[in-house]
């Protein structure tokens, strides 16, 4: 069996427990546990400042954030999206009564290919829902153009894109709305949580209403909304997490660089090229098993698993291959050749700030053994 601790693909970051205790004391005293309390409002403001965006609405998780954004955008019919994502992306469309239309991805960024998206536009299209996958920013300029050209709403699933910037600032400023996830496995977590970033004050106000049943005041309810309010505990955790996030991202950067060094001379696997003109958050460390490698992706996955290294095949199967989506005309594999190729070859290695050099050597050693047929 394996030496050392089992290695999972992600390991949630937490603030020191003693830093949380004063906030807990105050919560216990005040009995204000939710509904835009003190920690909620402080965290919302701190996040806007940290991310460099104006309009942040905290929510319970990214899935409800996506749903709120889709509802607020007033969409109908079809929405063009990527099959290479977590299933929550398309589920949000379905839950909002919309039809996902899948378009192929770019082989370098692994994000929705703007040209494929353009080919998928019909008279029934009302929006685009791209994803900044693994914190690799989409071709926002091309997607902005496409949305403008056809008068489409543009909502980004930015679940992976915490603290990702391009030359002009946060990637979250693009489109009508962007939705972050603060789930335990993401780069920045509040146990569960998320945020909708709006590009104007009116949209933020509407999202804020929608997340609280459409309630305006004691006697006024503006519209049908849901409950997606972040509670005070999660907000207090979020404030404390912000203190350490730059440090954690820097540590992820060191892990990333070490993997690249360790894997550089191993036959059969390739690291993804870093995206130029973007800051990275090192959300994940995906590798691609080369088409001609002596081992398949699944063989490598199993070898790692046996040695206590729980790599993950993100994102396999594609969303478009799942039972509730595969009947759609756009889900045909011929329509999505790049997405199918990547989904068959990708493997995400353990990536978290305190992954040690020894542990990374252990991972690379298993891959190196597979390359020479030793295990
Ligand atoms: C995690 C994730 C979601 C869902 O986020 P939750 O906060 O868990 O609801 C949506 N989209 C993508 C791409 C994700 O990785």
mmCIF file of C-alpha atoms and ligand atoms in Angstrom:
data_model
loop_
_atom_site.group_PDB
_atom_site.id
_atom_site.type_symbol
_atom_site.label_atom_id
_atom_site.label_comp_id
_atom_site.label_asym_id
_atom_site.label_seq_id
_atom_site.Cartn_x
_atom_site.Cartn_y
_atom_site.Cartn_z
ATOM 1 C CA UNK A 1 0.000 0.000 0.000
ATOM 2 C CA UNK A 2 0.860 3.621 -0.263
ATOM 3 C CA UNK A 3 3.237 5.546 1.973
ATOM 4 C CA UNK A 4 2.037 8.790 3.517
ATOM 5 C CA UNK A 5 -1.384 10.368 3.734
ATOM 6 C CA UNK A 6 -3.941 9.732 1.026
ATOM 7 C CA UNK A 7 -3.855 12.594 -1.456
ATOM 8 C CA UNK A 8 -7.153 13.978 -2.675
ATOM 9 C CA UNK A 9 -7.486 16.292 -5.612
ATOM 10 C CA UNK A 10 -8.424 19.179 -3.321
ATOM 11 C CA UNK A 11 -7.979 19.880 0.377
ATOM 12 C CA UNK A 12 -10.055 22.724 1.791
ATOM 13 C CA UNK A 13 -8.233 25.679 3.317
ATOM 14 C CA UNK A 14 -9.363 26.853 6.753
ATOM 15 C CA UNK A 15 -8.445 29.866 8.872
ATOM 16 C CA UNK A 16 -6.879 29.181 12.311
ATOM 17 C CA UNK A 17 -9.707 28.112 14.635
ATOM 18 C CA UNK A 18 -8.809 30.651 17.307
ATOM 19 C CA UNK A 19 -9.354 33.441 14.766
ATOM 20 C CA UNK A 20 -12.947 32.275 14.324
ATOM 21 C CA UNK A 21 -13.815 32.170 18.016
ATOM 22 C CA UNK A 22 -14.448 35.923 18.549
ATOM 23 C CA UNK A 23 -16.839 35.952 15.595
ATOM 24 C CA UNK A 24 -18.656 32.921 16.992
ATOM 25 C CA UNK A 25 -18.963 34.611 20.400
ATOM 26 C CA UNK A 26 -20.524 37.609 18.779
ATOM 27 C CA UNK A 27 -22.938 35.481 16.762
ATOM 28 C CA UNK A 28 -24.008 33.610 19.902
ATOM 29 C CA UNK A 29 -24.541 36.917 21.717
ATOM 30 C CA UNK A 30 -26.387 38.718 18.952
ATOM 31 C CA UNK A 31 -28.531 35.800 17.755
ATOM 32 C CA UNK A 32 -28.383 37.375 14.289
ATOM 33 C CA UNK A 33 -27.665 34.307 12.184
ATOM 34 C CA UNK A 34 -28.756 35.320 8.699
ATOM 35 C CA UNK A 35 -30.610 37.988 6.642
ATOM 36 C CA UNK A 36 -27.842 40.413 5.762
ATOM 37 C CA UNK A 37 -26.317 40.782 9.189
ATOM 38 C CA UNK A 38 -23.059 42.394 10.150
ATOM 39 C CA UNK A 39 -20.703 39.687 8.833
ATOM 40 C CA UNK A 40 -22.641 39.378 5.605
ATOM 41 C CA UNK A 41 -22.373 43.073 4.839
ATOM 42 C CA UNK A 42 -18.721 43.285 5.871
ATOM 43 C CA UNK A 43 -17.805 40.268 3.774
ATOM 44 C CA UNK A 44 -19.707 41.562 0.746
ATOM 45 C CA UNK A 45 -17.831 44.880 0.919
ATOM 46 C CA UNK A 46 -14.455 43.222 1.592
ATOM 47 C CA UNK A 47 -14.945 40.892 -1.337
ATOM 48 C CA UNK A 48 -15.836 43.728 -3.728
ATOM 49 C CA UNK A 49 -12.672 45.493 -2.678
ATOM 50 C CA UNK A 50 -10.470 42.379 -2.895
ATOM 51 C CA UNK A 51 -11.803 41.311 -6.278
ATOM 52 C CA UNK A 52 -11.863 44.819 -7.701
ATOM 53 C CA UNK A 53 -15.534 44.746 -8.719
ATOM 54 C CA UNK A 54 -18.410 47.033 -7.713
ATOM 55 C CA UNK A 55 -21.496 44.863 -7.305
ATOM 56 C CA UNK A 56 -21.266 41.666 -5.245
ATOM 57 C CA UNK A 57 -24.283 39.673 -4.029
ATOM 58 C CA UNK A 58 -23.409 36.864 -1.628
ATOM 59 C CA UNK A 59 -25.423 33.668 -2.072
ATOM 60 C CA UNK A 60 -25.672 30.175 -0.595
ATOM 61 C CA UNK A 61 -23.785 28.478 -3.449
ATOM 62 C CA UNK A 62 -22.939 28.945 -7.117
ATOM 63 C CA UNK A 63 -25.806 26.792 -8.345
ATOM 64 C CA UNK A 64 -28.393 29.068 -6.758
ATOM 65 C CA UNK A 65 -26.310 32.049 -7.892
ATOM 66 C CA UNK A 66 -26.502 30.821 -11.490
ATOM 67 C CA UNK A 67 -30.226 30.298 -11.124
ATOM 68 C CA UNK A 68 -30.699 33.840 -9.774
ATOM 69 C CA UNK A 69 -28.584 35.292 -12.603
ATOM 70 C CA UNK A 70 -30.554 33.368 -15.246
ATOM 71 C CA UNK A 71 -33.878 34.427 -13.683
ATOM 72 C CA UNK A 72 -32.788 38.055 -13.407
ATOM 73 C CA UNK A 73 -31.673 38.073 -17.062
ATOM 74 C CA UNK A 74 -35.229 37.128 -18.096
ATOM 75 C CA UNK A 75 -34.153 34.442 -20.545
ATOM 76 C CA UNK A 76 -36.217 32.199 -22.794
ATOM 77 C CA UNK A 77 -35.514 29.268 -25.106
ATOM 78 C CA UNK A 78 -31.912 28.244 -25.712
ATOM 79 C CA UNK A 79 -28.656 29.133 -23.997
ATOM 80 C CA UNK A 80 -25.306 28.200 -25.545
ATOM 81 C CA UNK A 81 -22.902 26.619 -23.089
ATOM 82 C CA UNK A 82 -19.902 24.308 -22.759
ATOM 83 C CA UNK A 83 -20.150 20.543 -22.242
ATOM 84 C CA UNK A 84 -16.736 20.572 -20.499
ATOM 85 C CA UNK A 85 -17.757 21.697 -17.030
ATOM 86 C CA UNK A 86 -19.253 20.560 -13.772
ATOM 87 C CA UNK A 87 -22.820 19.341 -14.227
ATOM 88 C CA UNK A 88 -24.174 22.257 -12.147
ATOM 89 C CA UNK A 89 -23.648 24.597 -15.113
ATOM 90 C CA UNK A 90 -26.266 22.916 -17.318
ATOM 91 C CA UNK A 91 -28.472 21.903 -14.406
ATOM 92 C CA UNK A 92 -28.921 25.605 -13.573
ATOM 93 C CA UNK A 93 -30.212 26.162 -17.122
ATOM 94 C CA UNK A 94 -32.649 23.282 -16.857
ATOM 95 C CA UNK A 95 -33.848 24.398 -13.433
ATOM 96 C CA UNK A 96 -34.533 27.834 -14.952
ATOM 97 C CA UNK A 97 -36.624 26.189 -17.695
ATOM 98 C CA UNK A 98 -34.021 26.800 -20.409
ATOM 99 C CA UNK A 99 -32.528 24.461 -23.005
ATOM 100 C CA UNK A 100 -28.761 24.059 -22.959
ATOM 101 C CA UNK A 101 -27.179 24.048 -26.426
ATOM 102 C CA UNK A 102 -23.657 22.636 -26.361
ATOM 103 C CA UNK A 103 -20.857 24.072 -28.484
ATOM 104 C CA UNK A 104 -17.283 22.791 -28.708
ATOM 105 C CA UNK A 105 -14.326 24.006 -26.673
ATOM 106 C CA UNK A 106 -10.954 25.492 -27.496
ATOM 107 C CA UNK A 107 -8.098 22.944 -27.179
ATOM 108 C CA UNK A 108 -5.812 25.348 -25.274
ATOM 109 C CA UNK A 109 -8.082 27.251 -22.876
ATOM 110 C CA UNK A 110 -10.567 24.319 -22.665
ATOM 111 C CA UNK A 111 -13.321 26.971 -22.653
ATOM 112 C CA UNK A 112 -16.290 27.538 -24.939
ATOM 113 C CA UNK A 113 -14.913 28.222 -28.426
ATOM 114 C CA UNK A 114 -16.441 31.533 -29.615
ATOM 115 C CA UNK A 115 -16.543 30.306 -33.233
ATOM 116 C CA UNK A 116 -18.386 27.119 -32.315
ATOM 117 C CA UNK A 117 -20.714 29.195 -30.146
ATOM 118 C CA UNK A 118 -21.387 31.528 -33.085
ATOM 119 C CA UNK A 119 -22.358 28.562 -35.260
ATOM 120 C CA UNK A 120 -24.838 27.436 -32.607
ATOM 121 C CA UNK A 121 -26.798 30.716 -32.492
ATOM 122 C CA UNK A 122 -30.417 30.404 -33.669
ATOM 123 C CA UNK A 123 -33.488 32.625 -33.414
ATOM 124 C CA UNK A 124 -34.274 30.823 -30.135
ATOM 125 C CA UNK A 125 -30.940 31.717 -28.481
ATOM 126 C CA UNK A 126 -31.266 34.178 -25.602
ATOM 127 C CA UNK A 127 -27.890 33.958 -23.866
ATOM 128 C CA UNK A 128 -24.390 32.535 -23.606
ATOM 129 C CA UNK A 129 -23.245 30.690 -20.475
ATOM 130 C CA UNK A 130 -19.472 30.103 -20.772
ATOM 131 C CA UNK A 131 -17.268 28.844 -17.912
ATOM 132 C CA UNK A 132 -13.741 30.014 -16.979
ATOM 133 C CA UNK A 133 -12.706 26.420 -16.501
ATOM 134 C CA UNK A 134 -9.866 25.702 -14.020
ATOM 135 C CA UNK A 135 -9.544 29.490 -13.636
ATOM 136 C CA UNK A 136 -8.412 29.767 -17.270
ATOM 137 C CA UNK A 137 -10.142 32.884 -18.562
ATOM 138 C CA UNK A 138 -12.414 32.625 -21.591
ATOM 139 C CA UNK A 139 -11.823 34.616 -24.771
ATOM 140 C CA UNK A 140 -13.950 37.368 -23.237
ATOM 141 C CA UNK A 141 -13.431 39.820 -26.096
ATOM 142 C CA UNK A 142 -14.798 37.381 -28.684
ATOM 143 C CA UNK A 143 -17.680 36.308 -26.441
ATOM 144 C CA UNK A 144 -18.580 39.951 -25.657
ATOM 145 C CA UNK A 145 -18.658 40.609 -29.413
ATOM 146 C CA UNK A 146 -20.792 37.595 -30.140
ATOM 147 C CA UNK A 147 -23.285 38.542 -27.420
ATOM 148 C CA UNK A 148 -23.486 42.097 -28.677
ATOM 149 C CA UNK A 149 -23.836 41.086 -32.305
ATOM 150 C CA UNK A 150 -26.877 38.888 -31.591
ATOM 151 C CA UNK A 151 -28.243 40.852 -28.641
ATOM 152 C CA UNK A 152 -27.668 37.957 -26.237
ATOM 153 C CA UNK A 153 -27.208 38.086 -22.478
ATOM 154 C CA UNK A 154 -23.785 36.896 -21.330
ATOM 155 C CA UNK A 155 -23.489 35.164 -17.964
ATOM 156 C CA UNK A 156 -20.216 33.598 -16.858
ATOM 157 C CA UNK A 157 -20.005 30.556 -14.634
ATOM 158 C CA UNK A 158 -16.967 31.855 -12.752
ATOM 159 C CA UNK A 159 -17.021 29.105 -10.107
ATOM 160 C CA UNK A 160 -13.285 28.527 -10.724
ATOM 161 C CA UNK A 161 -12.273 32.122 -11.409
ATOM 162 C CA UNK A 162 -11.730 33.630 -7.954
ATOM 163 C CA UNK A 163 -8.950 36.244 -8.145
ATOM 164 C CA UNK A 164 -8.277 35.726 -11.852
ATOM 165 C CA UNK A 165 -7.343 38.925 -13.656
ATOM 166 C CA UNK A 166 -6.592 39.877 -17.220
ATOM 167 C CA UNK A 167 -4.842 43.038 -18.388
ATOM 168 C CA UNK A 168 -7.889 45.192 -17.652
ATOM 169 C CA UNK A 169 -8.595 43.846 -14.149
ATOM 170 C CA UNK A 170 -10.823 41.104 -12.750
ATOM 171 C CA UNK A 171 -12.274 38.728 -15.341
ATOM 172 C CA UNK A 172 -15.494 38.999 -13.334
ATOM 173 C CA UNK A 173 -16.177 42.427 -14.868
ATOM 174 C CA UNK A 174 -17.042 40.834 -18.227
ATOM 175 C CA UNK A 175 -20.572 40.027 -19.341
ATOM 176 C CA UNK A 176 -23.812 40.897 -17.561
ATOM 177 C CA UNK A 177 -23.152 38.755 -14.501
ATOM 178 C CA UNK A 178 -20.523 36.292 -13.247
ATOM 179 C CA UNK A 179 -21.083 33.662 -10.593
ATOM 180 C CA UNK A 180 -18.417 32.520 -8.111
ATOM 181 C CA UNK A 181 -18.482 29.364 -5.971
ATOM 182 C CA UNK A 182 -17.085 29.219 -2.441
ATOM 183 C CA UNK A 183 -17.656 25.489 -2.077
ATOM 184 C CA UNK A 184 -15.184 23.627 0.152
ATOM 185 C CA UNK A 185 -13.202 22.305 -2.835
ATOM 186 C CA UNK A 186 -12.690 25.656 -4.563
ATOM 187 C CA UNK A 187 -9.672 27.976 -4.318
ATOM 188 C CA UNK A 188 -11.560 30.167 -1.838
ATOM 189 C CA UNK A 189 -14.206 28.606 0.406
ATOM 190 C CA UNK A 190 -16.842 29.536 2.979
ATOM 191 C CA UNK A 191 -17.762 25.827 3.521
ATOM 192 C CA UNK A 192 -20.625 26.398 1.046
ATOM 193 C CA UNK A 193 -21.196 29.734 -0.611
ATOM 194 C CA UNK A 194 -20.973 31.844 -3.694
ATOM 195 C CA UNK A 195 -21.496 35.293 -5.151
ATOM 196 C CA UNK A 196 -23.148 36.904 -8.141
ATOM 197 C CA UNK A 197 -21.106 39.756 -9.625
ATOM 198 C CA UNK A 198 -23.330 42.205 -11.502
ATOM 199 C CA UNK A 199 -22.124 44.850 -13.926
ATOM 200 C CA UNK A 200 -24.464 47.571 -12.623
ATOM 201 C CA UNK A 201 -26.240 48.637 -9.425
ATOM 202 C CA UNK A 202 -29.751 47.906 -10.709
ATOM 203 C CA UNK A 203 -28.877 44.311 -11.519
ATOM 204 C CA UNK A 204 -27.296 43.844 -8.093
ATOM 205 C CA UNK A 205 -30.408 45.248 -6.388
ATOM 206 C CA UNK A 206 -32.591 42.845 -8.372
ATOM 207 C CA UNK A 207 -30.360 39.854 -7.539
ATOM 208 C CA UNK A 208 -30.448 40.892 -3.858
ATOM 209 C CA UNK A 209 -34.258 40.859 -3.963
ATOM 210 C CA UNK A 210 -34.408 37.543 -5.783
ATOM 211 C CA UNK A 211 -32.134 35.829 -3.256
ATOM 212 C CA UNK A 212 -34.588 36.799 -0.469
ATOM 213 C CA UNK A 213 -37.977 35.712 -1.860
ATOM 214 C CA UNK A 214 -38.442 39.013 -3.729
ATOM 215 C CA UNK A 215 -39.056 40.724 -0.390
ATOM 216 C CA UNK A 216 -38.535 44.493 -0.327
ATOM 217 C CA UNK A 217 -39.898 45.335 3.128
ATOM 218 C CA UNK A 218 -42.366 44.042 5.721
ATOM 219 C CA UNK A 219 -45.363 44.642 3.495
ATOM 220 C CA UNK A 220 -43.922 44.566 -0.041
ATOM 221 C CA UNK A 221 -42.951 41.570 -2.154
ATOM 222 C CA UNK A 222 -41.785 42.576 -5.624
ATOM 223 C CA UNK A 223 -41.607 39.255 -7.461
ATOM 224 C CA UNK A 224 -41.264 35.511 -7.103
ATOM 225 C CA UNK A 225 -37.845 34.840 -5.630
ATOM 226 C CA UNK A 226 -36.066 32.075 -3.786
ATOM 227 C CA UNK A 227 -33.994 31.735 -0.652
ATOM 228 C CA UNK A 228 -30.313 31.975 -1.490
ATOM 229 C CA UNK A 229 -29.026 34.150 1.343
ATOM 230 C CA UNK A 230 -25.556 33.510 2.773
ATOM 231 C CA UNK A 231 -25.733 33.004 6.552
ATOM 232 C CA UNK A 232 -23.620 34.847 9.112
ATOM 233 C CA UNK A 233 -21.379 31.881 9.934
ATOM 234 C CA UNK A 234 -20.311 31.414 6.312
ATOM 235 C CA UNK A 235 -19.785 35.166 5.940
ATOM 236 C CA UNK A 236 -17.605 35.262 9.076
ATOM 237 C CA UNK A 237 -15.533 32.367 7.716
ATOM 238 C CA UNK A 238 -15.254 34.176 4.390
ATOM 239 C CA UNK A 239 -13.865 37.329 6.008
ATOM 240 C CA UNK A 240 -11.172 35.263 7.735
ATOM 241 C CA UNK A 241 -10.354 33.313 4.578
ATOM 242 C CA UNK A 242 -9.680 36.570 2.718
ATOM 243 C CA UNK A 243 -6.745 37.246 5.048
ATOM 244 C CA UNK A 244 -4.921 34.153 3.761
ATOM 245 C CA UNK A 245 -6.022 33.868 0.158
ATOM 246 C CA UNK A 246 -3.023 35.605 -1.463
ATOM 247 C CA UNK A 247 -0.672 33.394 0.506
ATOM 248 C CA UNK A 248 -2.592 30.288 -0.485
ATOM 249 C CA UNK A 249 -2.629 31.202 -4.157
ATOM 250 C CA UNK A 250 1.130 31.864 -4.004
ATOM 251 C CA UNK A 251 1.646 28.405 -2.466
ATOM 252 C CA UNK A 252 -0.480 26.887 -5.226
ATOM 253 C CA UNK A 253 1.817 28.624 -7.702
ATOM 254 C CA UNK A 254 4.818 26.867 -6.152
ATOM 255 C CA UNK A 255 3.021 23.502 -6.353
ATOM 256 C CA UNK A 256 2.192 24.201 -10.004
ATOM 257 C CA UNK A 257 5.800 25.037 -10.870
ATOM 258 C CA UNK A 258 7.091 21.921 -9.074
ATOM 259 C CA UNK A 259 4.700 19.654 -10.977
ATOM 260 C CA UNK A 260 5.826 21.162 -14.270
ATOM 261 C CA UNK A 261 9.443 20.462 -13.369
ATOM 262 C CA UNK A 262 8.751 16.913 -12.148
ATOM 263 C CA UNK A 263 6.613 15.962 -15.151
ATOM 264 C CA UNK A 264 8.683 17.663 -17.845
ATOM 265 C CA UNK A 265 10.660 14.576 -18.853
ATOM 266 C CA UNK A 266 8.015 11.916 -18.323
ATOM 267 C CA UNK A 267 6.790 10.282 -21.518
ATOM 268 C CA UNK A 268 3.108 10.304 -22.266
ATOM 269 C CA UNK A 269 1.766 13.198 -20.195
ATOM 270 C CA UNK A 270 1.604 16.896 -20.992
ATOM 271 C CA UNK A 271 0.852 19.815 -18.710
ATOM 272 C CA UNK A 272 -1.549 22.470 -19.955
ATOM 273 C CA UNK A 273 0.225 25.601 -21.167
ATOM 274 C CA UNK A 274 -0.224 28.567 -18.796
ATOM 275 C CA UNK A 275 -2.612 31.187 -20.208
ATOM 276 C CA UNK A 276 -0.791 34.335 -21.274
ATOM 277 C CA UNK A 277 -1.795 37.823 -20.106
ATOM 278 C CA UNK A 278 -3.704 36.449 -17.116
ATOM 279 C CA UNK A 279 -2.949 35.996 -13.466
ATOM 280 C CA UNK A 280 -3.570 32.403 -12.467
ATOM 281 C CA UNK A 281 -5.240 31.145 -9.309
ATOM 282 C CA UNK A 282 -3.900 27.582 -9.856
ATOM 283 C CA UNK A 283 -7.357 26.203 -9.264
ATOM 284 C CA UNK A 284 -6.341 22.762 -10.434
ATOM 285 C CA UNK A 285 -3.452 20.869 -11.995
ATOM 286 C CA UNK A 286 -4.787 19.018 -15.038
ATOM 287 C CA UNK A 287 -2.544 16.908 -17.251
ATOM 288 C CA UNK A 288 -3.369 15.363 -20.604
ATOM 289 C CA UNK A 289 -2.369 11.784 -21.358
ATOM 290 C CA UNK A 290 -0.946 11.852 -24.888
ATOM 291 C CA UNK A 291 -2.816 9.938 -27.577
ATOM 292 C CA UNK A 292 0.238 7.696 -28.205
ATOM 293 C CA UNK A 293 1.102 7.024 -24.539
ATOM 294 C CA UNK A 294 1.769 3.417 -23.446
ATOM 295 C CA UNK A 295 -0.910 3.759 -20.778
ATOM 296 C CA UNK A 296 -4.458 5.081 -21.065
ATOM 297 C CA UNK A 297 -5.807 7.878 -18.903
ATOM 298 C CA UNK A 298 -7.963 5.395 -17.014
ATOM 299 C CA UNK A 299 -5.003 3.057 -16.434
ATOM 300 C CA UNK A 300 -3.046 5.953 -14.987
ATOM 301 C CA UNK A 301 -6.037 6.989 -12.879
ATOM 302 C CA UNK A 302 -6.292 3.442 -11.479
ATOM 303 C CA UNK A 303 -2.553 3.143 -10.782
ATOM 304 C CA UNK A 304 -2.614 6.417 -8.852
ATOM 305 C CA UNK A 305 -5.754 5.387 -6.993
ATOM 306 C CA UNK A 306 -4.128 2.121 -5.871
ATOM 307 C CA UNK A 307 -1.270 4.111 -4.338
ATOM 308 C CA UNK A 308 -3.568 6.450 -2.427
ATOM 309 C CA UNK A 309 -3.462 9.307 -4.937
ATOM 310 C CA UNK A 310 -7.045 10.237 -5.725
ATOM 311 C CA UNK A 311 -6.712 12.109 -8.999
ATOM 312 C CA UNK A 312 -9.983 13.052 -10.717
ATOM 313 C CA UNK A 313 -11.105 12.835 -14.332
ATOM 314 C CA UNK A 314 -12.520 16.379 -14.503
ATOM 315 C CA UNK A 315 -14.564 16.721 -16.671
ATOM 316 C CA UNK A 316 -15.432 13.217 -17.719
ATOM 317 C CA UNK A 317 -18.080 12.301 -18.600
ATOM 318 C CA UNK A 318 -18.968 15.472 -20.477
ATOM 319 C CA UNK A 319 -22.247 17.086 -19.409
ATOM 320 C CA UNK A 320 -23.538 16.405 -22.917
ATOM 321 C CA UNK A 321 -23.029 12.643 -22.353
ATOM 322 C CA UNK A 322 -25.217 12.509 -19.230
ATOM 323 C CA UNK A 323 -28.641 10.874 -19.515
ATOM 324 C CA UNK A 324 -30.670 14.077 -19.145
ATOM 325 C CA UNK A 325 -28.743 15.898 -21.911
ATOM 326 C CA UNK A 326 -27.437 13.326 -24.397
ATOM 327 C CA UNK A 327 -30.603 13.279 -26.506
ATOM 328 C CA UNK A 328 -30.164 16.953 -27.435
ATOM 329 C CA UNK A 329 -29.127 17.524 -31.059
ATOM 330 C CA UNK A 330 -26.150 19.629 -29.911
ATOM 331 C CA UNK A 331 -24.936 16.786 -27.653
ATOM 332 C CA UNK A 332 -23.892 14.534 -30.558
ATOM 333 C CA UNK A 333 -20.184 13.657 -30.227
ATOM 334 C CA UNK A 334 -19.565 14.795 -33.842
ATOM 335 C CA UNK A 335 -20.620 18.272 -32.730
ATOM 336 C CA UNK A 336 -18.087 18.298 -29.879
ATOM 337 C CA UNK A 337 -14.866 16.631 -31.103
ATOM 338 C CA UNK A 338 -12.406 18.697 -29.050
ATOM 339 C CA UNK A 339 -14.441 18.332 -25.852
ATOM 340 C CA UNK A 340 -14.593 14.540 -26.340
ATOM 341 C CA UNK A 341 -10.869 14.293 -27.004
ATOM 342 C CA UNK A 342 -9.979 16.329 -23.890
ATOM 343 C CA UNK A 343 -12.500 14.507 -21.649
ATOM 344 C CA UNK A 344 -10.935 11.182 -22.661
ATOM 345 C CA UNK A 345 -7.355 12.266 -21.858
ATOM 346 C CA UNK A 346 -7.566 14.663 -18.911
ATOM 347 C CA UNK A 347 -6.597 13.902 -15.329
ATOM 348 C CA UNK A 348 -6.484 16.426 -12.468
ATOM 349 C CA UNK A 349 -3.686 15.778 -9.971
ATOM 350 C CA UNK A 350 -3.856 16.736 -6.286
ATOM 351 C CA UNK A 351 -3.555 20.521 -5.982
ATOM 352 C CA UNK A 352 -3.726 22.395 -2.699
ATOM 353 C CA UNK A 353 -1.499 24.909 -0.913
ATOM 354 C CA UNK A 354 0.182 22.586 1.588
ATOM 355 C CA UNK A 355 0.941 19.736 -0.807
ATOM 356 C CA UNK A 356 4.591 18.997 -0.066
ATOM 357 C CA UNK A 357 7.487 18.494 -2.459
ATOM 358 C CA UNK A 358 7.788 14.878 -1.223
ATOM 359 C CA UNK A 359 4.149 14.235 -1.949
ATOM 360 C CA UNK A 360 4.473 15.690 -5.426
ATOM 361 C CA UNK A 361 7.495 13.460 -6.034
ATOM 362 C CA UNK A 362 5.392 10.497 -4.964
ATOM 363 C CA UNK A 363 2.713 11.444 -7.530
ATOM 364 C CA UNK A 364 5.263 12.046 -10.279
ATOM 365 C CA UNK A 365 7.014 8.764 -9.402
ATOM 366 C CA UNK A 366 3.846 6.763 -10.020
ATOM 367 C CA UNK A 367 3.349 8.500 -13.360
ATOM 368 C CA UNK A 368 7.006 7.895 -14.294
ATOM 369 C CA UNK A 369 6.647 4.185 -13.450
ATOM 370 C CA UNK A 370 3.542 3.988 -15.628
ATOM 371 C CA UNK A 371 5.505 5.592 -18.469
ATOM 372 C CA UNK A 372 8.073 2.792 -18.470
ATOM 373 C CA UNK A 373 5.509 0.083 -17.776
ATOM 374 C CA UNK A 374 6.905 -0.600 -14.273
ATOM 375 C CA UNK A 375 3.581 -0.839 -12.426
HETATM 376 C C1 LIG B 1 -18.465 23.829 -8.218
HETATM 377 C C2 LIG B 1 -19.055 24.312 -9.490
HETATM 378 C C3 LIG B 1 -20.383 24.777 -9.576
HETATM 379 C C4 LIG B 1 -21.335 24.663 -8.432
HETATM 380 O O1 LIG B 1 -20.912 25.376 -7.341
HETATM 381 P P1 LIG B 1 -21.673 25.199 -5.936
HETATM 382 O O2 LIG B 1 -21.191 26.380 -5.143
HETATM 383 O O3 LIG B 1 -21.203 23.908 -5.370
HETATM 384 O O4 LIG B 1 -23.136 25.242 -6.196
HETATM 385 C C5 LIG B 1 -20.820 25.293 -10.774
HETATM 386 N N1 LIG B 1 -20.020 25.330 -11.850
HETATM 387 C C6 LIG B 1 -18.754 24.899 -11.811
HETATM 388 C C7 LIG B 1 -17.906 25.012 -13.033
HETATM 389 C C8 LIG B 1 -18.239 24.340 -10.637
HETATM 390 O O5 LIG B 1 -16.993 23.839 -10.610
#
